[in-house]
mmCIF file of C-alpha atoms in Angstrom:
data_model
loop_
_atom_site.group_PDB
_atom_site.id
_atom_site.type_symbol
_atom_site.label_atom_id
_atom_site.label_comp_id
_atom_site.label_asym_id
_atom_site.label_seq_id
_atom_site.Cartn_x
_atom_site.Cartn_y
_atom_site.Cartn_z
ATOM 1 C CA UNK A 1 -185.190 180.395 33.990
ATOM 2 C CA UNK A 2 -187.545 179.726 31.124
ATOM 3 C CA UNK A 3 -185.333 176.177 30.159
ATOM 4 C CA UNK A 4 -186.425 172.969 29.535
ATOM 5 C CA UNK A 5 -189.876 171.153 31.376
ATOM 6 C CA UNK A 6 -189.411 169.690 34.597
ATOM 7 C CA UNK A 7 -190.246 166.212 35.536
ATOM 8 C CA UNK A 8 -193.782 167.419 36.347
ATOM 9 C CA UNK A 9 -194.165 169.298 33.346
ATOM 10 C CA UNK A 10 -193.611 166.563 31.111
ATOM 11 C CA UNK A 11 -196.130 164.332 33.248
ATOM 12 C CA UNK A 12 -198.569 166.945 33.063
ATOM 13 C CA UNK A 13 -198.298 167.466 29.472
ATOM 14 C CA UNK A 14 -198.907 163.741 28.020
ATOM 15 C CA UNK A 15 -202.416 162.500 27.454
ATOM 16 C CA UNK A 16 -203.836 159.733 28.706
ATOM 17 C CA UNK A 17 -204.702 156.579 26.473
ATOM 18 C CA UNK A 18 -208.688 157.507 26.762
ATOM 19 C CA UNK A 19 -208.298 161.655 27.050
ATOM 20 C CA UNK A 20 -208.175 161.873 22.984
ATOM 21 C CA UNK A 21 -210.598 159.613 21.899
ATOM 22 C CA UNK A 22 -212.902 160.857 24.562
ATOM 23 C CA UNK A 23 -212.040 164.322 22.501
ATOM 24 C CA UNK A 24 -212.561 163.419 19.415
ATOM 25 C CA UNK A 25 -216.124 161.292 19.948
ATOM 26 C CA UNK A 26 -217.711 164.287 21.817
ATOM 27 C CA UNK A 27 -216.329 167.156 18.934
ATOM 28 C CA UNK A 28 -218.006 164.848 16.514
ATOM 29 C CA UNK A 29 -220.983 165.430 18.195
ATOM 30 C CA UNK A 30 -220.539 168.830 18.683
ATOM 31 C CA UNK A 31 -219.506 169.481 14.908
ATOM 32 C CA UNK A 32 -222.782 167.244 13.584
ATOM 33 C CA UNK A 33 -224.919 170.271 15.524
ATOM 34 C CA UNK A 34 -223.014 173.489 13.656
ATOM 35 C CA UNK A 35 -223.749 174.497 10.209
ATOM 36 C CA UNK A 36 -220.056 174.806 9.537
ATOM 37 C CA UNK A 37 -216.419 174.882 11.424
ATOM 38 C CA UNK A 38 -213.161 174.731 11.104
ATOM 39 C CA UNK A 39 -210.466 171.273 11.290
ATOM 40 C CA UNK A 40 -206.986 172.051 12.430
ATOM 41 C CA UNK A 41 -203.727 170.363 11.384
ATOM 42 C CA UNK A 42 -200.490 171.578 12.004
ATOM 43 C CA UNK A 43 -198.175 172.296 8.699
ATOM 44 C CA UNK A 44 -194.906 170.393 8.465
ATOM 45 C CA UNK A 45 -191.460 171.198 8.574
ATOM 46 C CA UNK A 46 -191.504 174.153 10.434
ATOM 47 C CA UNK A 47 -190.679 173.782 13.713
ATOM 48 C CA UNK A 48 -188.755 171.225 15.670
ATOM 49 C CA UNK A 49 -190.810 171.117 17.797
ATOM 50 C CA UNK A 50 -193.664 169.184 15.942
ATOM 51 C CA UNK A 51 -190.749 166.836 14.780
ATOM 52 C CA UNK A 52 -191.460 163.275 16.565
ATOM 53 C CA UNK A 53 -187.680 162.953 16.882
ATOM 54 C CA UNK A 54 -187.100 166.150 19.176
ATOM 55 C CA UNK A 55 -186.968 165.322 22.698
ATOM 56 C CA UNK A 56 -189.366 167.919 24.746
ATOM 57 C CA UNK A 57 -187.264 167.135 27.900
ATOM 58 C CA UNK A 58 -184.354 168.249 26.944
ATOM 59 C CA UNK A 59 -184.952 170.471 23.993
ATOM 60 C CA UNK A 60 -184.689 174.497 24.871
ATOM 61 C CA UNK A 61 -186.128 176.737 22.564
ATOM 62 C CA UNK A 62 -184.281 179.912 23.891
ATOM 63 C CA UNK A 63 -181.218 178.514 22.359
ATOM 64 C CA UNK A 64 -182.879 177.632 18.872
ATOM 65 C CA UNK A 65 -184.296 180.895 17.555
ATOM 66 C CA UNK A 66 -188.141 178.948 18.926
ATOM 67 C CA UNK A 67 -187.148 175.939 16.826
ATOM 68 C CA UNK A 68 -187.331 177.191 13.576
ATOM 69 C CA UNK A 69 -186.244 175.018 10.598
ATOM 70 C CA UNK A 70 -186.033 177.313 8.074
ATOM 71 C CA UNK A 71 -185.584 181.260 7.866
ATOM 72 C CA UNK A 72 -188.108 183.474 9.410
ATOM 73 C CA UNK A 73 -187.895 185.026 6.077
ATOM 74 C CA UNK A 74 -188.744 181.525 4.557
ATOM 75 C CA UNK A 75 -191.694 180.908 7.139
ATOM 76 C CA UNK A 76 -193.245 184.075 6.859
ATOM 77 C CA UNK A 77 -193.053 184.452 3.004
ATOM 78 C CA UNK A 78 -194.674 180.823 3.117
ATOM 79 C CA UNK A 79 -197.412 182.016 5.440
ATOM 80 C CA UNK A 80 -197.867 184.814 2.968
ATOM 81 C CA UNK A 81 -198.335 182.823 0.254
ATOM 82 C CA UNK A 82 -200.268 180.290 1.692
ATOM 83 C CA UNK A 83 -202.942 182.491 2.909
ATOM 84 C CA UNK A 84 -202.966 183.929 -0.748
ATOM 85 C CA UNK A 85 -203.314 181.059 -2.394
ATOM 86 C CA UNK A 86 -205.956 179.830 -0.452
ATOM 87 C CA UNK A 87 -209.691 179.488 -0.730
ATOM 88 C CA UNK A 88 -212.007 181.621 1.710
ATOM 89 C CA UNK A 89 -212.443 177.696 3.666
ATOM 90 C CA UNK A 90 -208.731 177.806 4.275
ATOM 91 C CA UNK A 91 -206.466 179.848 6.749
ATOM 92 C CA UNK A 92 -203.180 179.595 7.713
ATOM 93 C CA UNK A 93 -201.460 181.281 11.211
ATOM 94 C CA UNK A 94 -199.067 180.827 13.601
ATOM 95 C CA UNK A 95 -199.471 180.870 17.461
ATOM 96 C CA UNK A 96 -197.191 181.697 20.080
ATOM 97 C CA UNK A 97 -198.445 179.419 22.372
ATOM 98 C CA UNK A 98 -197.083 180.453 25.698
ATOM 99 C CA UNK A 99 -196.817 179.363 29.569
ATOM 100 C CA UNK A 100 -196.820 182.128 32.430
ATOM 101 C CA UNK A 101 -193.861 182.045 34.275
ATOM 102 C CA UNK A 102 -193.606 180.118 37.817
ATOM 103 C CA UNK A 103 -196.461 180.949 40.227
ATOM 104 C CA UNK A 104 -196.682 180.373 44.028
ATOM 105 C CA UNK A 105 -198.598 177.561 43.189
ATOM 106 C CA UNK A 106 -195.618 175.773 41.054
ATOM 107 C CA UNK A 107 -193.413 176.667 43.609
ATOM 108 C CA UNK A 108 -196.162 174.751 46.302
ATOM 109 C CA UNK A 109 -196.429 171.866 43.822
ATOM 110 C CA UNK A 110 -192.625 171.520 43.642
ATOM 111 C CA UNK A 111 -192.362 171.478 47.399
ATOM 112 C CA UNK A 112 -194.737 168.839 47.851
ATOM 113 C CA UNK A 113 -194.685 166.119 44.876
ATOM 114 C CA UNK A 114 -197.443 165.336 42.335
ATOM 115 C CA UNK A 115 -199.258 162.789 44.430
ATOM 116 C CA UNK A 116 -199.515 165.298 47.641
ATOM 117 C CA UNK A 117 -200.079 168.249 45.564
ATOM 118 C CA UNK A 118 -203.378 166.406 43.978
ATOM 119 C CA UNK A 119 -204.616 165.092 46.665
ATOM 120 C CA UNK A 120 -204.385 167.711 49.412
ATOM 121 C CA UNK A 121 -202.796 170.805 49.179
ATOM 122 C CA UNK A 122 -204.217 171.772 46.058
ATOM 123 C CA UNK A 123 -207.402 172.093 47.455
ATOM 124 C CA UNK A 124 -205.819 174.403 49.747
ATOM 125 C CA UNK A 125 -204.921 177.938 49.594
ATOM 126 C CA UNK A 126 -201.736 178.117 51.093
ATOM 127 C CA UNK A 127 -199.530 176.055 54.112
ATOM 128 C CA UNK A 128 -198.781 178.910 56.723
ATOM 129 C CA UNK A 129 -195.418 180.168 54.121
ATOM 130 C CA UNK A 130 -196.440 180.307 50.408
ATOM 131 C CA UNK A 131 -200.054 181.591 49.249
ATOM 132 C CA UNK A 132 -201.235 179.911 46.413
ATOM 133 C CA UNK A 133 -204.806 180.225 46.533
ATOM 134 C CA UNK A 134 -207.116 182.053 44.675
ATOM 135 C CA UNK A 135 -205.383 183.081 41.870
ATOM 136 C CA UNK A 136 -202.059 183.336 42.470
ATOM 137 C CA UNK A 137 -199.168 185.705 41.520
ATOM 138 C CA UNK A 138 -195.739 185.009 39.594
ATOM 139 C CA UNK A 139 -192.830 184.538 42.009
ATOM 140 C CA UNK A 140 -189.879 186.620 40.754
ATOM 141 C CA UNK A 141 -188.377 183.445 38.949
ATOM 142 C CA UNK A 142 -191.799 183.373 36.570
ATOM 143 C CA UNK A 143 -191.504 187.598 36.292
ATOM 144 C CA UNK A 144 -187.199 186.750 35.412
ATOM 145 C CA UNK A 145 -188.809 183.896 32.872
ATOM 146 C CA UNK A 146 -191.255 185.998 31.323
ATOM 147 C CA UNK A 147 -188.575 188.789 30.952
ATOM 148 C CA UNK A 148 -186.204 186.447 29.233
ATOM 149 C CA UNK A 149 -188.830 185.636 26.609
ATOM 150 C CA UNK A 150 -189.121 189.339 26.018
ATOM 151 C CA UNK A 151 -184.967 189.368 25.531
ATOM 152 C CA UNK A 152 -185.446 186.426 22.943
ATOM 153 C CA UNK A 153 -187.903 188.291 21.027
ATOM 154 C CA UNK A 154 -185.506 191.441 20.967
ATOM 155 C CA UNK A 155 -182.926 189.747 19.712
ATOM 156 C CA UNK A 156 -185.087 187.395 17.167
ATOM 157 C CA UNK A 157 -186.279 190.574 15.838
ATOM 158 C CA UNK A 158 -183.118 192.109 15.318
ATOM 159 C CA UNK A 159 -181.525 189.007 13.577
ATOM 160 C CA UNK A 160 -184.246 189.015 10.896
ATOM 161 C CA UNK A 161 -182.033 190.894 8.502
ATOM 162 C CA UNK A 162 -184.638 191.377 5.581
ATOM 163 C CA UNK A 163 -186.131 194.472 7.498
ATOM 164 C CA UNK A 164 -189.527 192.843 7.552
ATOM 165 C CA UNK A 165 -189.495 192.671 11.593
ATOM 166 C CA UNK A 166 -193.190 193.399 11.831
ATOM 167 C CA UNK A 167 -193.715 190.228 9.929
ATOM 168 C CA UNK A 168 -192.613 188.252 12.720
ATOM 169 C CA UNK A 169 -194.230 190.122 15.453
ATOM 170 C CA UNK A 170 -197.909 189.178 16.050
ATOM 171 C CA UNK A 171 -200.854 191.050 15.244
ATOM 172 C CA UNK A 172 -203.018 190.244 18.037
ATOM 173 C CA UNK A 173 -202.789 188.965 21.457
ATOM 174 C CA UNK A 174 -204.856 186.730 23.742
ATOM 175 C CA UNK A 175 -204.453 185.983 27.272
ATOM 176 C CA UNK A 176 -206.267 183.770 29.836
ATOM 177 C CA UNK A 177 -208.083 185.580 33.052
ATOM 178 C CA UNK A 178 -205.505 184.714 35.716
ATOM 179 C CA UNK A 179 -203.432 186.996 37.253
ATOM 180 C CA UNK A 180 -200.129 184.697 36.553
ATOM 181 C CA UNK A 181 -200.936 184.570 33.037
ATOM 182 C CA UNK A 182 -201.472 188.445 32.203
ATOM 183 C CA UNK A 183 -198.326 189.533 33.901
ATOM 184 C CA UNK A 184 -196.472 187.095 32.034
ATOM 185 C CA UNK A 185 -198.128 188.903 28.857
ATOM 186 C CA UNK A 186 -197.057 192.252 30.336
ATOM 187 C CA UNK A 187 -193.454 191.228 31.440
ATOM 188 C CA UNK A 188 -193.266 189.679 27.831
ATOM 189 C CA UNK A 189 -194.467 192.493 25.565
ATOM 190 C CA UNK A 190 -194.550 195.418 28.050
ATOM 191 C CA UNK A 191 -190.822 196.275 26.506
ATOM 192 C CA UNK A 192 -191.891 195.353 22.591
ATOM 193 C CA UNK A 193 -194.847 196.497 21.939
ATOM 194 C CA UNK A 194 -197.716 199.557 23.111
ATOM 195 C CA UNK A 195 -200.048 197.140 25.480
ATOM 196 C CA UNK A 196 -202.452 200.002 25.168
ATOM 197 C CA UNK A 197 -202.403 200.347 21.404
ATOM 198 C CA UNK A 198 -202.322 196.562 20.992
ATOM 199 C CA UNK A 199 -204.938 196.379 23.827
ATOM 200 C CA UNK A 200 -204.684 192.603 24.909
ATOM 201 C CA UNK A 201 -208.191 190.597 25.286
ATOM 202 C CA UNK A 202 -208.844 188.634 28.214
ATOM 203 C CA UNK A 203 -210.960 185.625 27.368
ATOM 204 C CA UNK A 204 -212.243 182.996 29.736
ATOM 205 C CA UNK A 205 -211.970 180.312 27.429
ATOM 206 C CA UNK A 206 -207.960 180.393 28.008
ATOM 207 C CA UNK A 207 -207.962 179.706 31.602
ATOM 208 C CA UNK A 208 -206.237 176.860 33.052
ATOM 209 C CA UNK A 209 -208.128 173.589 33.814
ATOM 210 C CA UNK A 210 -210.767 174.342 36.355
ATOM 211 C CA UNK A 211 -212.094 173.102 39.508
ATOM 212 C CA UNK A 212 -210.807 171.827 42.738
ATOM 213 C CA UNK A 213 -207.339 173.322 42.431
ATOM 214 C CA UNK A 214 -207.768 176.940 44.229
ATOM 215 C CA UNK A 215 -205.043 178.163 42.047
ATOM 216 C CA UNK A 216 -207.241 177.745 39.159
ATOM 217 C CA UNK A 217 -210.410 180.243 40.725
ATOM 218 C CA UNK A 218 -210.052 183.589 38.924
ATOM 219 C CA UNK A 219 -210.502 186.759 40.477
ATOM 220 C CA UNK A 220 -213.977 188.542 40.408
ATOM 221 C CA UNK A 221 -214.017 190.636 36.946
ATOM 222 C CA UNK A 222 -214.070 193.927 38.736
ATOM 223 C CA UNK A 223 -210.429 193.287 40.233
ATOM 224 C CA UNK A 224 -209.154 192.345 37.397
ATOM 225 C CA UNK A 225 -210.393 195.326 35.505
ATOM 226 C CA UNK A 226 -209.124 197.332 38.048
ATOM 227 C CA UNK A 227 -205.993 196.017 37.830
ATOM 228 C CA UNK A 228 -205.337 195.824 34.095
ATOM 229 C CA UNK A 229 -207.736 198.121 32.273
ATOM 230 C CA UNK A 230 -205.455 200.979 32.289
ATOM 231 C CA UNK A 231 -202.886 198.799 31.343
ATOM 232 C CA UNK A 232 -204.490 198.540 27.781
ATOM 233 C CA UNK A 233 -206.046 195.372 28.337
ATOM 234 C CA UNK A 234 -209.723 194.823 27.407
ATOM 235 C CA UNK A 235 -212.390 192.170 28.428
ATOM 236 C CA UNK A 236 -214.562 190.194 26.099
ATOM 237 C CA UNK A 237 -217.891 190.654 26.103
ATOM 238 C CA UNK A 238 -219.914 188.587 28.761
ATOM 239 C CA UNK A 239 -217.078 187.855 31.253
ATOM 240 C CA UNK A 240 -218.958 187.234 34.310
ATOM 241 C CA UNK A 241 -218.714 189.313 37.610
ATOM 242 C CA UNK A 242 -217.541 186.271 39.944
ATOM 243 C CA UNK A 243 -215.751 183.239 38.550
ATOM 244 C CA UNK A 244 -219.076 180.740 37.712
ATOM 245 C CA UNK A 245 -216.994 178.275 36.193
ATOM 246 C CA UNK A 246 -214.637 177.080 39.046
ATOM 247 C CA UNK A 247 -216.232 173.955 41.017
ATOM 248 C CA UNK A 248 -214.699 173.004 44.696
ATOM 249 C CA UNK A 249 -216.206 169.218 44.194
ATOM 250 C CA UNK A 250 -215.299 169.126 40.106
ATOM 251 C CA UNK A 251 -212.027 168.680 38.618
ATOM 252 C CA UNK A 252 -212.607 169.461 34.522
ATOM 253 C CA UNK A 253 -211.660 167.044 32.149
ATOM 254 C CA UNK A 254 -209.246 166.973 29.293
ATOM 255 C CA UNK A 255 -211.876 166.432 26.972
ATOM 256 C CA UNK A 256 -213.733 169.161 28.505
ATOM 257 C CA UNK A 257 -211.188 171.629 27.917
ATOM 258 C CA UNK A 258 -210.295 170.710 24.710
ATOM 259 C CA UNK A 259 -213.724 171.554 23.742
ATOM 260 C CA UNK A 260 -213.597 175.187 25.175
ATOM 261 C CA UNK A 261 -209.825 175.526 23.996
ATOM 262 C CA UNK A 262 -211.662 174.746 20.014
ATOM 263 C CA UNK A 263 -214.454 176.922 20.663
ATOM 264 C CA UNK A 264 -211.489 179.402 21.352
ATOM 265 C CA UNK A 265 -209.971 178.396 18.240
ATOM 266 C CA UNK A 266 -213.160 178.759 16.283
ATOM 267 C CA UNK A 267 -213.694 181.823 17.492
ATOM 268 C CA UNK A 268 -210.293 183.244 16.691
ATOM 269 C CA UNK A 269 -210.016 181.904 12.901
ATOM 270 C CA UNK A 270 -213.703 183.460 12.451
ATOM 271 C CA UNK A 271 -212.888 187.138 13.976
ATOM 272 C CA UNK A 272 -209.536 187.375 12.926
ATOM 273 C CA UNK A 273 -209.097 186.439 9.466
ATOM 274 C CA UNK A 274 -206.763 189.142 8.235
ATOM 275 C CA UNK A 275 -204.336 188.273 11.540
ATOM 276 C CA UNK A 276 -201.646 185.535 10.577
ATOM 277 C CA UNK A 277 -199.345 185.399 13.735
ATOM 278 C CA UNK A 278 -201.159 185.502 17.117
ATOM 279 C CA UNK A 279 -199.821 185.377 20.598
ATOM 280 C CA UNK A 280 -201.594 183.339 23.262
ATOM 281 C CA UNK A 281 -200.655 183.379 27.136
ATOM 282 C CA UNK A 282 -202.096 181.069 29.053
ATOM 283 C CA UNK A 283 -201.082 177.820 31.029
ATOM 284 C CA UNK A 284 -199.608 173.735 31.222
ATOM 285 C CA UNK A 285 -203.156 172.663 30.770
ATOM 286 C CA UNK A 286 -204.356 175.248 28.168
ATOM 287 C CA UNK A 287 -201.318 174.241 26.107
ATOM 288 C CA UNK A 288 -202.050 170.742 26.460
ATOM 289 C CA UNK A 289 -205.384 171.246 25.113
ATOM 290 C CA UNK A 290 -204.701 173.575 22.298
ATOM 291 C CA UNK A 291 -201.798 170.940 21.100
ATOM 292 C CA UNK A 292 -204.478 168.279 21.157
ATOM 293 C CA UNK A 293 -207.051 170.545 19.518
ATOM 294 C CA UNK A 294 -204.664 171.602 16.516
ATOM 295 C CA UNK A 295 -203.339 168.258 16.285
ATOM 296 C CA UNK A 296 -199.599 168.832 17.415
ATOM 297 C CA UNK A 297 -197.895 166.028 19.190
ATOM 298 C CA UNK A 298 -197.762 165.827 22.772
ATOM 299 C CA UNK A 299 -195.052 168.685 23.699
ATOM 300 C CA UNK A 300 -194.176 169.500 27.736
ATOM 301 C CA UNK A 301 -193.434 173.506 28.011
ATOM 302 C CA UNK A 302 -192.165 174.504 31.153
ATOM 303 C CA UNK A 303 -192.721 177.619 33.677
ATOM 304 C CA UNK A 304 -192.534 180.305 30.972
ATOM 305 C CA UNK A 305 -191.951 178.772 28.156
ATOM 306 C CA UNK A 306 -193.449 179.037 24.424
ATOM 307 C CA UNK A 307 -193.877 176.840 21.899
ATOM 308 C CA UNK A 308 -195.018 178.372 18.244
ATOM 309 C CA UNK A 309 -197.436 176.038 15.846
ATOM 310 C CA UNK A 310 -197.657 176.940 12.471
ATOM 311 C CA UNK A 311 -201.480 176.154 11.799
ATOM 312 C CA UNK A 312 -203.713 174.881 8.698
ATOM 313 C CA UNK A 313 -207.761 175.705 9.491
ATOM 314 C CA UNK A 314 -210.602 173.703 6.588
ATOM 315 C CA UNK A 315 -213.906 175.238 7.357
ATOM 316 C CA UNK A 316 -216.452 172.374 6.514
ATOM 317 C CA UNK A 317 -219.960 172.963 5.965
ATOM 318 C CA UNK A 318 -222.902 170.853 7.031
ATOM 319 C CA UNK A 319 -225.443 170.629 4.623
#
């Protein structure tokens, strides 16, 4: 089930000495070239989670209402205020940050080790038992996962005993364009909420790293609209027919994501300024990213898991 990160998870998660100053030098360059844009920092306090003392490999959310500190009365009247209080350069929102739940292709990189998985089968699409490649789907453990996050919400939204549910329940929902990643949304929310009144919006910039891994190639736009148009789910604009992004020969870099994970960000806090509490589904690497990106500490999240950051935004103008 959605528990605590495996082994892999936690390697996966953890940056290397060089990934976020190699961040950090090339958004300075980016930010010098924009007339203005906005600096995340995560706000204290209010989840465990960014707390330096709370071990992310053995710490389970599902047990501690999502690692909240204080009330969800407290943390939402707090958001509240904040965002009233503040000037039109300053927003404040939390994000769901969630993992799908177990694919074929965490089930192939369980069965063969970090080192093999890397270096051979990745580049793969399947062994002759499990098909992992392109874009694969959940296993029934990741559709079980996903449907225990769904139970946790239930029951976080019936605990809230002020009456102010809705206040707890996001406003808008993002999800990145593999499969694996919009069924978790579906097996999450399905029960919760009206997918076709809340209508979902794929966006590209939440995909997983890209390149080499065949796990990480999308499927051509028409299948997925196909697939999950009548479900409610919409498409941003410009989403390419095939997948032009994904590389055979070129792995992306950390730095490289963290970029498009920000211009994700940017674009978010600029479209959606009356939205405090925003879901995002996506995956190990996109999570690793947008931690980096918002400036959370390093924080593994297994096969379904979630991880909420409660979120300060400066816009800064370039003169």
């Amino acid at each position: 089930m959605a528990t605590k990160p495996s082994e892999l998870d936690v390697l996966d998660s953890h940056l290397s000495s060089t990934d976020a100053q190699e961040y950090q030098d090339e958004l300075k360059t980016l930010e010098a070239s924009l007339s203005s844009y906005w600096k995340f920092e995560v706000v204290p306090g209010v989840f465990k989670q960014s707390l330096k003392e709370t071990d992310e490999s053995k710490f389970n959310y599902l047990n501690e209402h999502f690692g909240i500190l204080e009330s969800w009365d407290e943390i939402t009247t707090k958001l509240a205020t904040l965002n009233l209080q503040s000037s039109e350069d300053e927003s404040y929102k939390i994000f769901f940050l969630a993992r799908h739940g177990q694919g074929f292709h965490n089930l192939a990189h369980s069965k063969y080790g970090d080192k093999a998985w890397n270096e051979y089968w990745s580049k793969l699409n399947g062994d002759g038992e499990i098909v992992w490649g392109p874009d694969p789907l959940l296993t029934e453990l990741g559709i079980s996962q996903a449907q225990e996050n769904a139970a946790v919400w239930k029951q976080e939204l019936s605990n809230n005993k002020s009456g102010k549910t809705d206040l707890i329940l996001p406003t808008k929902w993002f999800v990145s364009p593999l499969s694996r990643s919009i069924d978790t949304l579906i097996n999450t929310w399905g029960d919760i909420v009206d997918l076709k009144k809340v209508q979902p919006l794929i966006q590209e910039n939440l995909r997983e790293t890209t390149g080499v891994h065949t796990c990480d190639k999308r499927s051509p736009r028409r299948v997925i609209a196909k697939k999950y148009e009548p479900k409610g789910f919409r498409i941003e604009t410009g989403f390419s027919e095939e997948d032009i992004y994904y590389k055979d020969d070129y792995r992306e870099t950390v730095a490289e994501q963290s970029l498009r994970i920000n211009k994700n960000l940017q674009q978010i806090f600029n479209e959606n300024p009356e939205d405090s509490i925003i879901s995002l589904t996506s995956h190990s690497g996109s999570i690793r990213a947008q931690l980096l990106v918002l400036g959370h500490r390093s924080f593994a999240v297994g096969t379904g898991g979630m991880i909420p950051v409660f979120v300060k935004a400066t816009r800064h103008h370039n003169k």
